[in-house]
PDB file of C-alpha atoms in Angstrom:
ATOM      1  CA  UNK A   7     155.766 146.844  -3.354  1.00 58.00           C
ATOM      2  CA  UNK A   8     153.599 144.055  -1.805  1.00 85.00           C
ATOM      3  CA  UNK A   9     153.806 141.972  -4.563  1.00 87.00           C
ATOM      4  CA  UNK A  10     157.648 142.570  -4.925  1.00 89.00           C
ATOM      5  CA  UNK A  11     157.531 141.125  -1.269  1.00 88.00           C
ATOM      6  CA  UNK A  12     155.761 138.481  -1.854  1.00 94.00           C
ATOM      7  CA  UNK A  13     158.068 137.497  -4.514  1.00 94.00           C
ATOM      8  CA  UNK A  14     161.028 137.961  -2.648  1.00 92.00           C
ATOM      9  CA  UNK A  15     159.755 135.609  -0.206  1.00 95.00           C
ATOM     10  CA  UNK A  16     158.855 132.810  -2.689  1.00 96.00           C
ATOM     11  CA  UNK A  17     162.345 133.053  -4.206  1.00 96.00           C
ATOM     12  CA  UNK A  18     164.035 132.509  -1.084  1.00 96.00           C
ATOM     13  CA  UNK A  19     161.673 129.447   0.322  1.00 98.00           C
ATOM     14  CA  UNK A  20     162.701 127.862  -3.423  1.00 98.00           C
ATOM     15  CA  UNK A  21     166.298 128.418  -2.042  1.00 97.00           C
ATOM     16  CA  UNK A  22     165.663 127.161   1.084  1.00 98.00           C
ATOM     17  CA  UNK A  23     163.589 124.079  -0.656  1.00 98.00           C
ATOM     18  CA  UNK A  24     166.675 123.373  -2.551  1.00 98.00           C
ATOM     19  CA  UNK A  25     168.912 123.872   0.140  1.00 97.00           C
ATOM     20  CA  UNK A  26     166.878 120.961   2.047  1.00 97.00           C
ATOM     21  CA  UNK A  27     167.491 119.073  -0.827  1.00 96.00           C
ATOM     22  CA  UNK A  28     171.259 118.933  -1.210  1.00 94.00           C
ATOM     23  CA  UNK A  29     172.716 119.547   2.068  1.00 93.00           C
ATOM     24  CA  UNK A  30     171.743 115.623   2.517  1.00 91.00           C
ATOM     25  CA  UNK A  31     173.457 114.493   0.059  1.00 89.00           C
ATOM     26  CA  UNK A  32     176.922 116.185   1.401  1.00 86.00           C
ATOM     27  CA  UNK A  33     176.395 114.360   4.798  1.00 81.00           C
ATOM     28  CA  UNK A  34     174.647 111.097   2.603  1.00 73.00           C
ATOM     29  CA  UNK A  35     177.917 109.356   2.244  1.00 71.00           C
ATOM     30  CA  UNK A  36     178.423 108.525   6.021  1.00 73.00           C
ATOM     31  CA  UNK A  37     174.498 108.437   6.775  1.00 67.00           C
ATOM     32  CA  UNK A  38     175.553 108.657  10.989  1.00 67.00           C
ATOM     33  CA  UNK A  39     176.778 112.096  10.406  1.00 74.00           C
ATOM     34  CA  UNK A  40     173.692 113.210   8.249  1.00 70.00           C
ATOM     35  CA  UNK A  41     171.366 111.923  10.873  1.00 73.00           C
ATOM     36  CA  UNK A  42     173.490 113.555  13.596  1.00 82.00           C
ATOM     37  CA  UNK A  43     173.821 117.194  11.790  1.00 87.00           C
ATOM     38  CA  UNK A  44     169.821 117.448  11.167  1.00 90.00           C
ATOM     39  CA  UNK A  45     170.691 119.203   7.542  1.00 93.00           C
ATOM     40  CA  UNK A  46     167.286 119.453   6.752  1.00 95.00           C
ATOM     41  CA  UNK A  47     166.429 121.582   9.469  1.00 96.00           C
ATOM     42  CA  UNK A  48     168.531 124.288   8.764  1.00 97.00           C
ATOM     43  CA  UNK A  49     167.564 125.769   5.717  1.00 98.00           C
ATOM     44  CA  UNK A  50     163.609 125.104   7.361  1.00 98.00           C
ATOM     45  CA  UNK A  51     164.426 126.886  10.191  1.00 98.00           C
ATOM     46  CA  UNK A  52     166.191 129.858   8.469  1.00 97.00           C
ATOM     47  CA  UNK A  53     163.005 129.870   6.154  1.00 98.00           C
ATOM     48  CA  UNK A  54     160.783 130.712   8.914  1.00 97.00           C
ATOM     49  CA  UNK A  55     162.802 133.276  10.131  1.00 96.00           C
ATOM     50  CA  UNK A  56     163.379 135.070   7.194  1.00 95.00           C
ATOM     51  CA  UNK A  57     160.303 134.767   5.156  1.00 96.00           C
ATOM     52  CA  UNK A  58     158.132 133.837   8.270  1.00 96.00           C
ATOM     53  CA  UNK A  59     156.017 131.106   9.851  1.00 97.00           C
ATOM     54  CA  UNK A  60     153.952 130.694   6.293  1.00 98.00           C
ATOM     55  CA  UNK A  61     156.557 130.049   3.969  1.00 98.00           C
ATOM     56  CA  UNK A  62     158.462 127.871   7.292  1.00 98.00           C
ATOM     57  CA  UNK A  63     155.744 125.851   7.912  1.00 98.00           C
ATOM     58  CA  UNK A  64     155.503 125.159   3.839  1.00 98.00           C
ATOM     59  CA  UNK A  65     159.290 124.359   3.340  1.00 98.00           C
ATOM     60  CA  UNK A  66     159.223 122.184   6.291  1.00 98.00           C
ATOM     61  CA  UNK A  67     156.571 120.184   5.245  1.00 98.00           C
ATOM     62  CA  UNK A  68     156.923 119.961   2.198  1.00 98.00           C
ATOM     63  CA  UNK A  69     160.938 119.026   2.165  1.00 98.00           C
ATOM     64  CA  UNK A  70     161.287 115.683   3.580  1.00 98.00           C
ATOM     65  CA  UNK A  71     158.233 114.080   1.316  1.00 98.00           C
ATOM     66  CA  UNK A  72     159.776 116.015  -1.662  1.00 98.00           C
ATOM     67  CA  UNK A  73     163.448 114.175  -0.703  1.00 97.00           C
ATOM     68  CA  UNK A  74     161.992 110.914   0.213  1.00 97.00           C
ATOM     69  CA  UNK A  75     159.812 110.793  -3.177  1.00 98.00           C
ATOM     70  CA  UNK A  76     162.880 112.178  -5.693  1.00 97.00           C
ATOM     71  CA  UNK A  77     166.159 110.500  -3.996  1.00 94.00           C
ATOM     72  CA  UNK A  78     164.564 107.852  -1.693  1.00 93.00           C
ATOM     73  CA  UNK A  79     165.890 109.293   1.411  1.00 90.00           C
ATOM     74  CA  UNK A  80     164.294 109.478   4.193  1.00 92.00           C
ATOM     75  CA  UNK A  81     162.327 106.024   4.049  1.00 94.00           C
ATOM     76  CA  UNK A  82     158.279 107.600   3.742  1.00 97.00           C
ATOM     77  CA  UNK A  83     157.074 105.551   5.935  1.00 94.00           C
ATOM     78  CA  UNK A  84     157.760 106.454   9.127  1.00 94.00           C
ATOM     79  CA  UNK A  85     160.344 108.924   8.920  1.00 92.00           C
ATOM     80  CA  UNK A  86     159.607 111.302   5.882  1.00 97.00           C
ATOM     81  CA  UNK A  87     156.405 111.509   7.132  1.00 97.00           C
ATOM     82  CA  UNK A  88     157.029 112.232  11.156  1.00 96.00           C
ATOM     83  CA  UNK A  89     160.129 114.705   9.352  1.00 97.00           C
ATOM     84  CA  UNK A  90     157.429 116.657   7.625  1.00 98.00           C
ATOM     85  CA  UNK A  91     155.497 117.401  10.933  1.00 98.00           C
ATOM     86  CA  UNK A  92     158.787 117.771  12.817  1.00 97.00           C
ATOM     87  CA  UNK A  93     160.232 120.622  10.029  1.00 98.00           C
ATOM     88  CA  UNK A  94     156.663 122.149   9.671  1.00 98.00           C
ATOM     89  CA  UNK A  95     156.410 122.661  13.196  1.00 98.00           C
ATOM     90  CA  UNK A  96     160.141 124.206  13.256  1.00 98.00           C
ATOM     91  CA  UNK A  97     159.133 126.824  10.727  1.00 98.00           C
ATOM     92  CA  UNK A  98     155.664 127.541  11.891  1.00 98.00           C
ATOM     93  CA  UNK A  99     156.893 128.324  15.287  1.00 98.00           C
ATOM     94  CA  UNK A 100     160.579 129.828  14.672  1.00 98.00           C
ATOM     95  CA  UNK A 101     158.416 132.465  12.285  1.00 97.00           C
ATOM     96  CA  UNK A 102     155.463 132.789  14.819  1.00 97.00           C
ATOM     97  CA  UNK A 103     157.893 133.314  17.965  1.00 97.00           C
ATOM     98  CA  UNK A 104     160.639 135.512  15.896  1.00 95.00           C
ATOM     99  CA  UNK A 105     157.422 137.713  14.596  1.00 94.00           C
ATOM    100  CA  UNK A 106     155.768 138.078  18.112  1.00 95.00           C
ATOM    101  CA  UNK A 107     158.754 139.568  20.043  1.00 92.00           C
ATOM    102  CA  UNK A 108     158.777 142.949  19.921  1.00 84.00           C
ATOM    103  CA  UNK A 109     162.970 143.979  20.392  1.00 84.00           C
ATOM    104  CA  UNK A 110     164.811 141.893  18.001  1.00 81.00           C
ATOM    105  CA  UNK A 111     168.287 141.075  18.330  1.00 87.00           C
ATOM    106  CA  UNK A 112     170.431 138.001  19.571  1.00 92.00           C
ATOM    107  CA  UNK A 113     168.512 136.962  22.568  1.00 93.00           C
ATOM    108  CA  UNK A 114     165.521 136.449  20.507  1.00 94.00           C
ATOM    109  CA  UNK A 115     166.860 134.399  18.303  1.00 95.00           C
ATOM    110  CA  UNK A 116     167.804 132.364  20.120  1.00 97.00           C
ATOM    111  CA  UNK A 117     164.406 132.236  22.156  1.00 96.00           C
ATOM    112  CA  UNK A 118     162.725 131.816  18.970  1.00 97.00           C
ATOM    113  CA  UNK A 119     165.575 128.943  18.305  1.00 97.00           C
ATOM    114  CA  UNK A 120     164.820 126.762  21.255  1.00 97.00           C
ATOM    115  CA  UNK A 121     161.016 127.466  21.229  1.00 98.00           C
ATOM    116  CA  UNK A 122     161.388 126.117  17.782  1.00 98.00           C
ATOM    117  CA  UNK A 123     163.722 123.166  18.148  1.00 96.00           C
ATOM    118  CA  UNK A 124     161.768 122.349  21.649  1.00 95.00           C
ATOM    119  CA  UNK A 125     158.284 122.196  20.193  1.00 97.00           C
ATOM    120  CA  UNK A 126     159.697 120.351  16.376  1.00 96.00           C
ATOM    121  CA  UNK A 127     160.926 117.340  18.814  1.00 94.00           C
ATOM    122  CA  UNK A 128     157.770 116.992  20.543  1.00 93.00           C
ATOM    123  CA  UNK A 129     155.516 117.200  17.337  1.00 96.00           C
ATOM    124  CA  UNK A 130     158.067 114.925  16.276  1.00 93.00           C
ATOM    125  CA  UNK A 131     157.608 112.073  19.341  1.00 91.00           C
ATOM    126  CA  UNK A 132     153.716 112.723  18.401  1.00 92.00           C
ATOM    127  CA  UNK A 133     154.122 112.291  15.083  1.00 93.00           C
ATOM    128  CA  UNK A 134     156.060 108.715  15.810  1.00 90.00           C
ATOM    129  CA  UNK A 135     153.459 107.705  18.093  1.00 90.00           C
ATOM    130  CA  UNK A 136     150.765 108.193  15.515  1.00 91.00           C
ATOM    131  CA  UNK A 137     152.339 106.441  13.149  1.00 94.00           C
ATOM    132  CA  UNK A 138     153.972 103.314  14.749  1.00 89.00           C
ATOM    133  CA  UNK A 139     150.883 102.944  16.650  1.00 86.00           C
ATOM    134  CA  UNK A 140     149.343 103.105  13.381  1.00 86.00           C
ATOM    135  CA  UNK A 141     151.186  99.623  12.465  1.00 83.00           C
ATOM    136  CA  UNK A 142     150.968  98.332  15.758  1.00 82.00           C
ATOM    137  CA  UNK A 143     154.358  99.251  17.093  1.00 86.00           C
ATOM    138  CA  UNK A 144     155.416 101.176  20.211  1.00 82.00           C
ATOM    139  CA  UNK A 145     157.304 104.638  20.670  1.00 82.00           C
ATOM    140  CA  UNK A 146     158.790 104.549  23.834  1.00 79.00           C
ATOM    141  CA  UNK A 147     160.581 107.049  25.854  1.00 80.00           C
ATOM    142  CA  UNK A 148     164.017 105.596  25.518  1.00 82.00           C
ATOM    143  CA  UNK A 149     163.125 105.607  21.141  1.00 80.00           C
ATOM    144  CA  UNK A 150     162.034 109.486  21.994  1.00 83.00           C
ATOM    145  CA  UNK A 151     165.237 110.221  23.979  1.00 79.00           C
ATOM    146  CA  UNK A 152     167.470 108.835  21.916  1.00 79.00           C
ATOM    147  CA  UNK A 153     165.909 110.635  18.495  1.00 75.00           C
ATOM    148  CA  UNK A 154     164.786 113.305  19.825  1.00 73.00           C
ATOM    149  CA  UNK A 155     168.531 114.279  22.117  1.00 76.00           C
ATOM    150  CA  UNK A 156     170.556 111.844  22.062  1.00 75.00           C
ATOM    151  CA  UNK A 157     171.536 111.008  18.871  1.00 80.00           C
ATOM    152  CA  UNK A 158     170.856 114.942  17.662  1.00 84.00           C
ATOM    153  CA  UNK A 159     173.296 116.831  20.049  1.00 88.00           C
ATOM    154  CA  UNK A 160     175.716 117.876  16.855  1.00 89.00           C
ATOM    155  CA  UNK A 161     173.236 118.831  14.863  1.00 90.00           C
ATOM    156  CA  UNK A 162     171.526 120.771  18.038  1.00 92.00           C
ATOM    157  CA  UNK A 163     174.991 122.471  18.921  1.00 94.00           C
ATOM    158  CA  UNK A 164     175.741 123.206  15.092  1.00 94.00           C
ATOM    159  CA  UNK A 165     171.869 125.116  14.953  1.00 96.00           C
ATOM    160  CA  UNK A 166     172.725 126.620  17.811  1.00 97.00           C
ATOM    161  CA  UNK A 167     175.814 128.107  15.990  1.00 97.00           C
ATOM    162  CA  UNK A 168     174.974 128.364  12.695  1.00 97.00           C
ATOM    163  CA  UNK A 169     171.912 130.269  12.433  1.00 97.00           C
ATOM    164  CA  UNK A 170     172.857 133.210  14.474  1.00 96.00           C
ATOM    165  CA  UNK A 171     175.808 133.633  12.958  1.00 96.00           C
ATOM    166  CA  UNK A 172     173.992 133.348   8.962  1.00 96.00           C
ATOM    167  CA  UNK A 173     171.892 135.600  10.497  1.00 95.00           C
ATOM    168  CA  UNK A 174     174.075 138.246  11.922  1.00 93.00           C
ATOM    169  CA  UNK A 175     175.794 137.875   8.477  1.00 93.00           C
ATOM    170  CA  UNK A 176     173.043 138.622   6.592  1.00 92.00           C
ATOM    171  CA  UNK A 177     172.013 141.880   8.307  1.00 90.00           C
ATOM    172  CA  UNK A 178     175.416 142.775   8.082  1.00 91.00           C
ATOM    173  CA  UNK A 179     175.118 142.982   4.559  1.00 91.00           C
ATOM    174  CA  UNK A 180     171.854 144.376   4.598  1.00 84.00           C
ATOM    175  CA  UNK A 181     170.414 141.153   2.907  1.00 81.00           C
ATOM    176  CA  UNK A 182     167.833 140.970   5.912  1.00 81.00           C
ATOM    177  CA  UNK A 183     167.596 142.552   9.045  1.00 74.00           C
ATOM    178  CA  UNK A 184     166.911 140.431  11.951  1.00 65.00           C
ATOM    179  CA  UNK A 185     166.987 143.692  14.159  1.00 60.00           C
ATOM    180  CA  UNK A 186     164.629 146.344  14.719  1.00 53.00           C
ATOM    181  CA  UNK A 187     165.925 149.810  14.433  1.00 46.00           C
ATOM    182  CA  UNK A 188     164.828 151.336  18.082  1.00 43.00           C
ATOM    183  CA  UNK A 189     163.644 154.438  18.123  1.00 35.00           C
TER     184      UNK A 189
END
């Protein structure tokens, strides 16, 4: 049964990995949009909740150097590489915070949500301070603000929808439960 598991979960971080892939590419056409609606980060952070913060932190690494090296997009240097911290850190802690709490339901996914999309920005800011300081440039606050908030608030507000309600969906259908039975 373990193994069956295990193979469950590798199956559906391929998905995921493919998902990553291609949602891109529907938003590529009008690159604004793409960057606004984050489509990367959704099949990263759904990853880490459903196969946990392993197979998360995997996908989301893994993802944006995979994109940038196939299709070119995003540049490698800096943002594939500040992306792969950013998504790593999504589905390390989405899977990490969803695992911990002990009644599941609505409330903590979203608590697991934020947590998540709160501590990917900031590994994010790090990651771009690393790296541009690496060449000699600056990351300043107004860069981080604007990257980090600004410029993400659709693709913030569309997480903020979308994964609840894939996730509600699926343990409607008994796909996965994302609550615990009490009792």
């Amino acid at each position: 049964m373990k193994t069956q598991a295990k193979t469950y979960k590798l199956v559906l971080s391929a998905l995921f990995l493919a998902l990553c892939l291609v949602l891109p590419i529907v938003t590529g056409g009008i690159p604004a949009i793409g960057n606004m609606l984050l489509p990367m980060h959704i099949p990263v952070l759904l990853c880490g909740l459903i196969c946990g913060w392993q197979y998360g932190l995997v996908i989301g690494f893994v993802a944006p150097l995979l994109r940038s090296v196939l299709f070119g997009m995003p540049p490698m240097y800096p943002v594939a590489i500040a992306m792969a911290f950013e998504l790593a850190a999504y589905g390390l802690i989405i899977g990490l915070v969803y695992a911990a709490v002990h009644k599941r339901g609505i409330a903590a996914l979203y608590g697991s949500l934020i947590a998540a999309m709160i501590g990917g920005r900031l590994v994010w800011g790090l990651a771009e301070i690393v790296l541009l300081g690496l060449a000699g440039n600056a990351f300043t606050m107004q860069a981080f603000l604007s990257g980090a908030l600004l410029s993400a608030v659709p693709g913030i507000v569309l997480q903020l929808v979308l994964i609840p309600a894939v996730m509600v969906a699926l343990d409607r259908t008994g796909v996965v439960r994302f609550q615990r039975a009490e009792g």
